């Protein structure tokens, strides 16, 4: 057992995968590095060849999560084109889809307390994800008269906050909360109300 850590094919990624399993089961603070090592099948000492502590391991999970998230947002945006509205709405739905498919990454990114500025790499990729939302908001806001046009950063922040709220309250089974409507419907109608208020959707549509 003592030598397995030195001959493990991709120990760094094996530890990430093990931690993802533990995060999904116990949350970001519910496991130790020793547990991650045991789950990965290596000695606790082997962990420190790649990560200084649990927060460094979680930060790497968050970085990988943001990579997936940014790719998913970019795919959703491009799929919605050439309609700026469809592209914008698609990025909102992509948020919910990501939280459902990658719960461990989602927790590491948004519920672990890890700052996106912890490492340059984490900050860069998180900025890329946010950039997709801001780009889609900027393109859609061009359809609003300049005197009524919110800043793209505010526009995208509103949709991010709405998407995050739906995910946290209704898609991740938050204790004590229950909605008679599917999270997808809540998000879709919420975005629709928001866009209608900005005049981007006709009142009778």
PDB file of C-alpha atoms in Angstrom:
ATOM      1  CA  UNK A   1       0.000   0.000   0.000  1.00  0.00           C
ATOM      2  CA  UNK A   2       2.840   2.360   0.808  1.00  0.00           C
ATOM      3  CA  UNK A   3       4.138   2.435  -2.773  1.00  0.00           C
ATOM      4  CA  UNK A   4       0.818   2.658  -4.589  1.00  0.00           C
ATOM      5  CA  UNK A   5       0.773   6.450  -4.419  1.00  0.00           C
ATOM      6  CA  UNK A   6       3.981   6.636  -6.439  1.00  0.00           C
ATOM      7  CA  UNK A   7       2.782   4.304  -9.185  1.00  0.00           C
ATOM      8  CA  UNK A   8      -0.829   5.400  -9.432  1.00  0.00           C
ATOM      9  CA  UNK A   9      -1.551   6.278 -13.076  1.00  0.00           C
ATOM     10  CA  UNK A  10      -2.942   9.789 -12.563  1.00  0.00           C
ATOM     11  CA  UNK A  11      -2.935  10.360  -8.841  1.00  0.00           C
ATOM     12  CA  UNK A  12      -3.898  14.027  -9.018  1.00  0.00           C
ATOM     13  CA  UNK A  13      -7.069  13.330 -11.013  1.00  0.00           C
ATOM     14  CA  UNK A  14      -7.813  10.219  -8.944  1.00  0.00           C
ATOM     15  CA  UNK A  15      -7.840  12.414  -5.831  1.00  0.00           C
ATOM     16  CA  UNK A  16     -10.110  14.934  -7.555  1.00  0.00           C
ATOM     17  CA  UNK A  17     -12.531  12.172  -8.521  1.00  0.00           C
ATOM     18  CA  UNK A  18     -12.461  10.741  -5.007  1.00  0.00           C
ATOM     19  CA  UNK A  19     -13.118  14.147  -3.478  1.00  0.00           C
ATOM     20  CA  UNK A  20     -16.018  14.717  -5.865  1.00  0.00           C
ATOM     21  CA  UNK A  21     -17.637  11.533  -4.584  1.00  0.00           C
ATOM     22  CA  UNK A  22     -17.125  12.663  -0.990  1.00  0.00           C
ATOM     23  CA  UNK A  23     -18.406  16.189  -1.654  1.00  0.00           C
ATOM     24  CA  UNK A  24     -21.599  14.829  -3.174  1.00  0.00           C
ATOM     25  CA  UNK A  25     -22.100  12.580  -0.141  1.00  0.00           C
ATOM     26  CA  UNK A  26     -20.885  14.805   2.703  1.00  0.00           C
ATOM     27  CA  UNK A  27     -20.503  18.347   1.434  1.00  0.00           C
ATOM     28  CA  UNK A  28     -17.301  20.361   0.948  1.00  0.00           C
ATOM     29  CA  UNK A  29     -16.320  20.333   4.626  1.00  0.00           C
ATOM     30  CA  UNK A  30     -17.548  16.855   5.517  1.00  0.00           C
ATOM     31  CA  UNK A  31     -14.444  14.911   4.555  1.00  0.00           C
ATOM     32  CA  UNK A  32     -10.723  14.888   5.269  1.00  0.00           C
ATOM     33  CA  UNK A  33      -7.750  14.506   2.974  1.00  0.00           C
ATOM     34  CA  UNK A  34      -7.168  11.105   4.533  1.00  0.00           C
ATOM     35  CA  UNK A  35     -10.653  10.041   3.441  1.00  0.00           C
ATOM     36  CA  UNK A  36      -9.981  11.316  -0.064  1.00  0.00           C
ATOM     37  CA  UNK A  37      -6.740   9.337  -0.140  1.00  0.00           C
ATOM     38  CA  UNK A  38      -8.466   6.195   1.098  1.00  0.00           C
ATOM     39  CA  UNK A  39     -11.225   6.568  -1.497  1.00  0.00           C
ATOM     40  CA  UNK A  40      -8.586   6.997  -4.211  1.00  0.00           C
ATOM     41  CA  UNK A  41      -6.705   3.956  -2.909  1.00  0.00           C
ATOM     42  CA  UNK A  42      -3.474   5.709  -1.931  1.00  0.00           C
ATOM     43  CA  UNK A  43      -1.704   6.647   1.274  1.00  0.00           C
ATOM     44  CA  UNK A  44      -2.531   9.978   2.985  1.00  0.00           C
ATOM     45  CA  UNK A  45       1.060  11.089   2.472  1.00  0.00           C
ATOM     46  CA  UNK A  46       0.645  10.747  -1.292  1.00  0.00           C
ATOM     47  CA  UNK A  47      -1.994  13.496  -1.288  1.00  0.00           C
ATOM     48  CA  UNK A  48       0.563  16.130  -0.314  1.00  0.00           C
ATOM     49  CA  UNK A  49       2.582  15.425  -3.438  1.00  0.00           C
ATOM     50  CA  UNK A  50      -0.189  17.264  -5.304  1.00  0.00           C
ATOM     51  CA  UNK A  51      -2.220  19.356  -2.830  1.00  0.00           C
ATOM     52  CA  UNK A  52      -1.175  21.338   0.232  1.00  0.00           C
ATOM     53  CA  UNK A  53      -4.543  20.844   1.912  1.00  0.00           C
ATOM     54  CA  UNK A  54      -8.235  20.155   1.427  1.00  0.00           C
ATOM     55  CA  UNK A  55      -8.948  23.674   0.192  1.00  0.00           C
ATOM     56  CA  UNK A  56      -6.380  23.294  -2.582  1.00  0.00           C
ATOM     57  CA  UNK A  57      -8.053  20.061  -3.630  1.00  0.00           C
ATOM     58  CA  UNK A  58     -11.496  21.703  -3.634  1.00  0.00           C
ATOM     59  CA  UNK A  59     -10.109  24.680  -5.573  1.00  0.00           C
ATOM     60  CA  UNK A  60      -8.900  22.309  -8.289  1.00  0.00           C
ATOM     61  CA  UNK A  61     -12.362  20.734  -8.424  1.00  0.00           C
ATOM     62  CA  UNK A  62     -13.871  24.210  -8.734  1.00  0.00           C
ATOM     63  CA  UNK A  63     -11.447  25.057 -11.544  1.00  0.00           C
ATOM     64  CA  UNK A  64     -12.382  21.933 -13.453  1.00  0.00           C
ATOM     65  CA  UNK A  65     -16.047  22.676 -12.789  1.00  0.00           C
ATOM     66  CA  UNK A  66     -15.760  26.172 -14.212  1.00  0.00           C
ATOM     67  CA  UNK A  67     -14.078  24.729 -17.309  1.00  0.00           C
ATOM     68  CA  UNK A  68     -17.078  22.452 -17.872  1.00  0.00           C
ATOM     69  CA  UNK A  69     -19.496  25.247 -16.967  1.00  0.00           C
ATOM     70  CA  UNK A  70     -17.919  27.739 -19.372  1.00  0.00           C
ATOM     71  CA  UNK A  71     -17.904  25.180 -22.195  1.00  0.00           C
ATOM     72  CA  UNK A  72     -21.563  24.363 -21.525  1.00  0.00           C
ATOM     73  CA  UNK A  73     -22.552  28.043 -21.496  1.00  0.00           C
ATOM     74  CA  UNK A  74     -20.675  28.686 -24.739  1.00  0.00           C
ATOM     75  CA  UNK A  75     -22.354  25.695 -26.377  1.00  0.00           C
ATOM     76  CA  UNK A  76     -25.791  26.857 -25.186  1.00  0.00           C
ATOM     77  CA  UNK A  77     -25.149  30.394 -26.427  1.00  0.00           C
ATOM     78  CA  UNK A  78     -24.022  29.264 -29.863  1.00  0.00           C
ATOM     79  CA  UNK A  79     -26.926  26.829 -30.164  1.00  0.00           C
ATOM     80  CA  UNK A  80     -29.371  29.666 -29.486  1.00  0.00           C
ATOM     81  CA  UNK A  81     -27.957  31.841 -32.253  1.00  0.00           C
ATOM     82  CA  UNK A  82     -28.804  33.640 -34.466  1.00  0.00           C
ATOM     83  CA  UNK A  83     -31.580  34.698 -32.071  1.00  0.00           C
ATOM     84  CA  UNK A  84     -30.113  36.848 -29.295  1.00  0.00           C
ATOM     85  CA  UNK A  85     -33.113  36.116 -27.104  1.00  0.00           C
ATOM     86  CA  UNK A  86     -32.916  32.350 -27.625  1.00  0.00           C
ATOM     87  CA  UNK A  87     -29.173  32.423 -26.924  1.00  0.00           C
ATOM     88  CA  UNK A  88     -29.714  34.386 -23.732  1.00  0.00           C
ATOM     89  CA  UNK A  89     -32.461  32.079 -22.479  1.00  0.00           C
ATOM     90  CA  UNK A  90     -30.331  29.037 -23.332  1.00  0.00           C
ATOM     91  CA  UNK A  91     -27.523  30.205 -21.051  1.00  0.00           C
ATOM     92  CA  UNK A  92     -29.981  30.401 -18.151  1.00  0.00           C
ATOM     93  CA  UNK A  93     -31.153  26.848 -18.778  1.00  0.00           C
ATOM     94  CA  UNK A  94     -27.535  25.706 -19.047  1.00  0.00           C
ATOM     95  CA  UNK A  95     -26.963  26.816 -15.445  1.00  0.00           C
ATOM     96  CA  UNK A  96     -29.679  24.471 -14.202  1.00  0.00           C
ATOM     97  CA  UNK A  97     -28.469  21.652 -16.446  1.00  0.00           C
ATOM     98  CA  UNK A  98     -24.935  22.016 -15.102  1.00  0.00           C
ATOM     99  CA  UNK A  99     -26.078  21.896 -11.462  1.00  0.00           C
ATOM    100  CA  UNK A 100     -28.037  18.719 -12.151  1.00  0.00           C
ATOM    101  CA  UNK A 101     -25.314  16.885 -14.058  1.00  0.00           C
ATOM    102  CA  UNK A 102     -22.262  17.990 -12.054  1.00  0.00           C
ATOM    103  CA  UNK A 103     -23.412  18.365  -8.424  1.00  0.00           C
ATOM    104  CA  UNK A 104     -19.951  17.866  -6.920  1.00  0.00           C
ATOM    105  CA  UNK A 105     -18.383  20.512  -9.107  1.00  0.00           C
ATOM    106  CA  UNK A 106     -21.311  22.850  -8.449  1.00  0.00           C
ATOM    107  CA  UNK A 107     -20.860  22.557  -4.686  1.00  0.00           C
ATOM    108  CA  UNK A 108     -17.112  23.153  -4.952  1.00  0.00           C
ATOM    109  CA  UNK A 109     -17.715  26.236  -7.084  1.00  0.00           C
ATOM    110  CA  UNK A 110     -20.599  27.863  -5.234  1.00  0.00           C
ATOM    111  CA  UNK A 111     -20.958  26.341  -1.766  1.00  0.00           C
ATOM    112  CA  UNK A 112     -17.438  25.641  -0.526  1.00  0.00           C
ATOM    113  CA  UNK A 113     -16.395  29.184   0.343  1.00  0.00           C
ATOM    114  CA  UNK A 114     -13.411  28.927  -2.015  1.00  0.00           C
ATOM    115  CA  UNK A 115     -12.646  32.296  -3.595  1.00  0.00           C
ATOM    116  CA  UNK A 116     -12.489  32.416  -7.382  1.00  0.00           C
ATOM    117  CA  UNK A 117      -9.342  34.492  -6.882  1.00  0.00           C
ATOM    118  CA  UNK A 118      -7.575  31.720  -4.974  1.00  0.00           C
ATOM    119  CA  UNK A 119      -5.484  30.895  -8.035  1.00  0.00           C
ATOM    120  CA  UNK A 120      -4.939  32.716 -11.342  1.00  0.00           C
ATOM    121  CA  UNK A 121      -6.191  29.641 -13.214  1.00  0.00           C
ATOM    122  CA  UNK A 122      -9.434  29.498 -11.227  1.00  0.00           C
ATOM    123  CA  UNK A 123     -10.048  33.211 -11.698  1.00  0.00           C
ATOM    124  CA  UNK A 124      -9.360  33.023 -15.435  1.00  0.00           C
ATOM    125  CA  UNK A 125     -11.804  30.216 -16.135  1.00  0.00           C
ATOM    126  CA  UNK A 126     -14.521  31.609 -13.856  1.00  0.00           C
ATOM    127  CA  UNK A 127     -14.190  34.912 -15.716  1.00  0.00           C
ATOM    128  CA  UNK A 128     -14.638  33.037 -18.992  1.00  0.00           C
ATOM    129  CA  UNK A 129     -17.921  31.571 -17.746  1.00  0.00           C
ATOM    130  CA  UNK A 130     -19.197  34.936 -16.535  1.00  0.00           C
ATOM    131  CA  UNK A 131     -18.056  36.450 -19.820  1.00  0.00           C
ATOM    132  CA  UNK A 132     -20.450  34.224 -21.758  1.00  0.00           C
ATOM    133  CA  UNK A 133     -23.391  35.424 -19.657  1.00  0.00           C
ATOM    134  CA  UNK A 134     -22.344  39.049 -20.058  1.00  0.00           C
ATOM    135  CA  UNK A 135     -21.875  38.622 -23.809  1.00  0.00           C
ATOM    136  CA  UNK A 136     -25.343  37.156 -24.225  1.00  0.00           C
ATOM    137  CA  UNK A 137     -26.823  39.939 -22.081  1.00  0.00           C
ATOM    138  CA  UNK A 138     -24.963  42.622 -24.042  1.00  0.00           C
ATOM    139  CA  UNK A 139     -26.225  41.289 -27.376  1.00  0.00           C
ATOM    140  CA  UNK A 140     -29.813  41.044 -26.161  1.00  0.00           C
ATOM    141  CA  UNK A 141     -29.738  44.478 -24.532  1.00  0.00           C
ATOM    142  CA  UNK A 142     -28.997  46.010 -27.934  1.00  0.00           C
ATOM    143  CA  UNK A 143     -32.696  45.448 -28.666  1.00  0.00           C
ATOM    144  CA  UNK A 144     -33.626  47.827 -25.814  1.00  0.00           C
ATOM    145  CA  UNK A 145     -33.670  51.611 -26.326  1.00  0.00           C
ATOM    146  CA  UNK A 146     -30.472  53.101 -24.939  1.00  0.00           C
ATOM    147  CA  UNK A 147     -32.285  55.180 -22.323  1.00  0.00           C
ATOM    148  CA  UNK A 148     -33.888  52.054 -20.816  1.00  0.00           C
ATOM    149  CA  UNK A 149     -30.986  49.657 -21.264  1.00  0.00           C
ATOM    150  CA  UNK A 150     -29.458  48.169 -18.087  1.00  0.00           C
ATOM    151  CA  UNK A 151     -25.693  47.594 -18.018  1.00  0.00           C
ATOM    152  CA  UNK A 152     -24.890  44.102 -19.381  1.00  0.00           C
ATOM    153  CA  UNK A 153     -23.175  43.195 -16.096  1.00  0.00           C
ATOM    154  CA  UNK A 154     -26.384  43.986 -14.190  1.00  0.00           C
ATOM    155  CA  UNK A 155     -28.495  42.202 -16.792  1.00  0.00           C
ATOM    156  CA  UNK A 156     -26.441  39.015 -16.571  1.00  0.00           C
ATOM    157  CA  UNK A 157     -26.175  39.237 -12.762  1.00  0.00           C
ATOM    158  CA  UNK A 158     -29.966  39.275 -12.481  1.00  0.00           C
ATOM    159  CA  UNK A 159     -30.304  36.105 -14.541  1.00  0.00           C
ATOM    160  CA  UNK A 160     -27.388  34.449 -12.729  1.00  0.00           C
ATOM    161  CA  UNK A 161     -29.030  35.236  -9.386  1.00  0.00           C
ATOM    162  CA  UNK A 162     -32.401  33.927 -10.569  1.00  0.00           C
ATOM    163  CA  UNK A 163     -30.849  30.742 -11.928  1.00  0.00           C
ATOM    164  CA  UNK A 164     -28.822  30.224  -8.750  1.00  0.00           C
ATOM    165  CA  UNK A 165     -31.889  30.774  -6.567  1.00  0.00           C
ATOM    166  CA  UNK A 166     -33.958  28.228  -8.464  1.00  0.00           C
ATOM    167  CA  UNK A 167     -31.121  25.710  -8.268  1.00  0.00           C
ATOM    168  CA  UNK A 168     -30.487  26.232  -4.548  1.00  0.00           C
ATOM    169  CA  UNK A 169     -34.110  26.288  -3.425  1.00  0.00           C
ATOM    170  CA  UNK A 170     -35.804  23.837  -5.723  1.00  0.00           C
ATOM    171  CA  UNK A 171     -33.323  21.785  -7.773  1.00  0.00           C
ATOM    172  CA  UNK A 172     -30.999  20.696  -4.952  1.00  0.00           C
ATOM    173  CA  UNK A 173     -33.672  19.728  -2.437  1.00  0.00           C
ATOM    174  CA  UNK A 174     -32.997  22.513   0.057  1.00  0.00           C
ATOM    175  CA  UNK A 175     -34.481  21.438   3.450  1.00  0.00           C
ATOM    176  CA  UNK A 176     -37.982  22.756   4.040  1.00  0.00           C
ATOM    177  CA  UNK A 177     -38.521  24.050   0.521  1.00  0.00           C
ATOM    178  CA  UNK A 178     -40.821  22.549  -2.051  1.00  0.00           C
ATOM    179  CA  UNK A 179     -42.311  23.906  -5.229  1.00  0.00           C
ATOM    180  CA  UNK A 180     -45.398  22.568  -7.026  1.00  0.00           C
ATOM    181  CA  UNK A 181     -43.626  23.426 -10.286  1.00  0.00           C
ATOM    182  CA  UNK A 182     -40.554  21.859 -11.904  1.00  0.00           C
ATOM    183  CA  UNK A 183     -37.393  23.974 -11.527  1.00  0.00           C
ATOM    184  CA  UNK A 184     -37.153  24.240 -15.321  1.00  0.00           C
ATOM    185  CA  UNK A 185     -40.618  25.832 -15.475  1.00  0.00           C
ATOM    186  CA  UNK A 186     -39.816  28.224 -12.635  1.00  0.00           C
ATOM    187  CA  UNK A 187     -36.668  29.407 -14.357  1.00  0.00           C
ATOM    188  CA  UNK A 188     -38.292  29.650 -17.783  1.00  0.00           C
ATOM    189  CA  UNK A 189     -41.229  31.722 -16.548  1.00  0.00           C
ATOM    190  CA  UNK A 190     -38.988  33.846 -14.323  1.00  0.00           C
ATOM    191  CA  UNK A 191     -36.731  34.751 -17.235  1.00  0.00           C
ATOM    192  CA  UNK A 192     -39.820  35.412 -19.348  1.00  0.00           C
ATOM    193  CA  UNK A 193     -41.254  37.848 -16.784  1.00  0.00           C
ATOM    194  CA  UNK A 194     -37.900  39.611 -16.533  1.00  0.00           C
ATOM    195  CA  UNK A 195     -37.527  39.983 -20.289  1.00  0.00           C
ATOM    196  CA  UNK A 196     -41.144  41.091 -20.664  1.00  0.00           C
ATOM    197  CA  UNK A 197     -40.530  43.808 -18.097  1.00  0.00           C
ATOM    198  CA  UNK A 198     -37.671  45.087 -20.257  1.00  0.00           C
ATOM    199  CA  UNK A 199     -39.887  45.081 -23.321  1.00  0.00           C
ATOM    200  CA  UNK A 200     -38.009  42.234 -24.973  1.00  0.00           C
ATOM    201  CA  UNK A 201     -41.080  39.989 -25.088  1.00  0.00           C
ATOM    202  CA  UNK A 202     -44.463  41.315 -26.239  1.00  0.00           C
ATOM    203  CA  UNK A 203     -47.068  41.456 -23.480  1.00  0.00           C
ATOM    204  CA  UNK A 204     -49.366  39.006 -25.279  1.00  0.00           C
ATOM    205  CA  UNK A 205     -46.655  36.407 -25.982  1.00  0.00           C
TER     206      UNK A 205
END
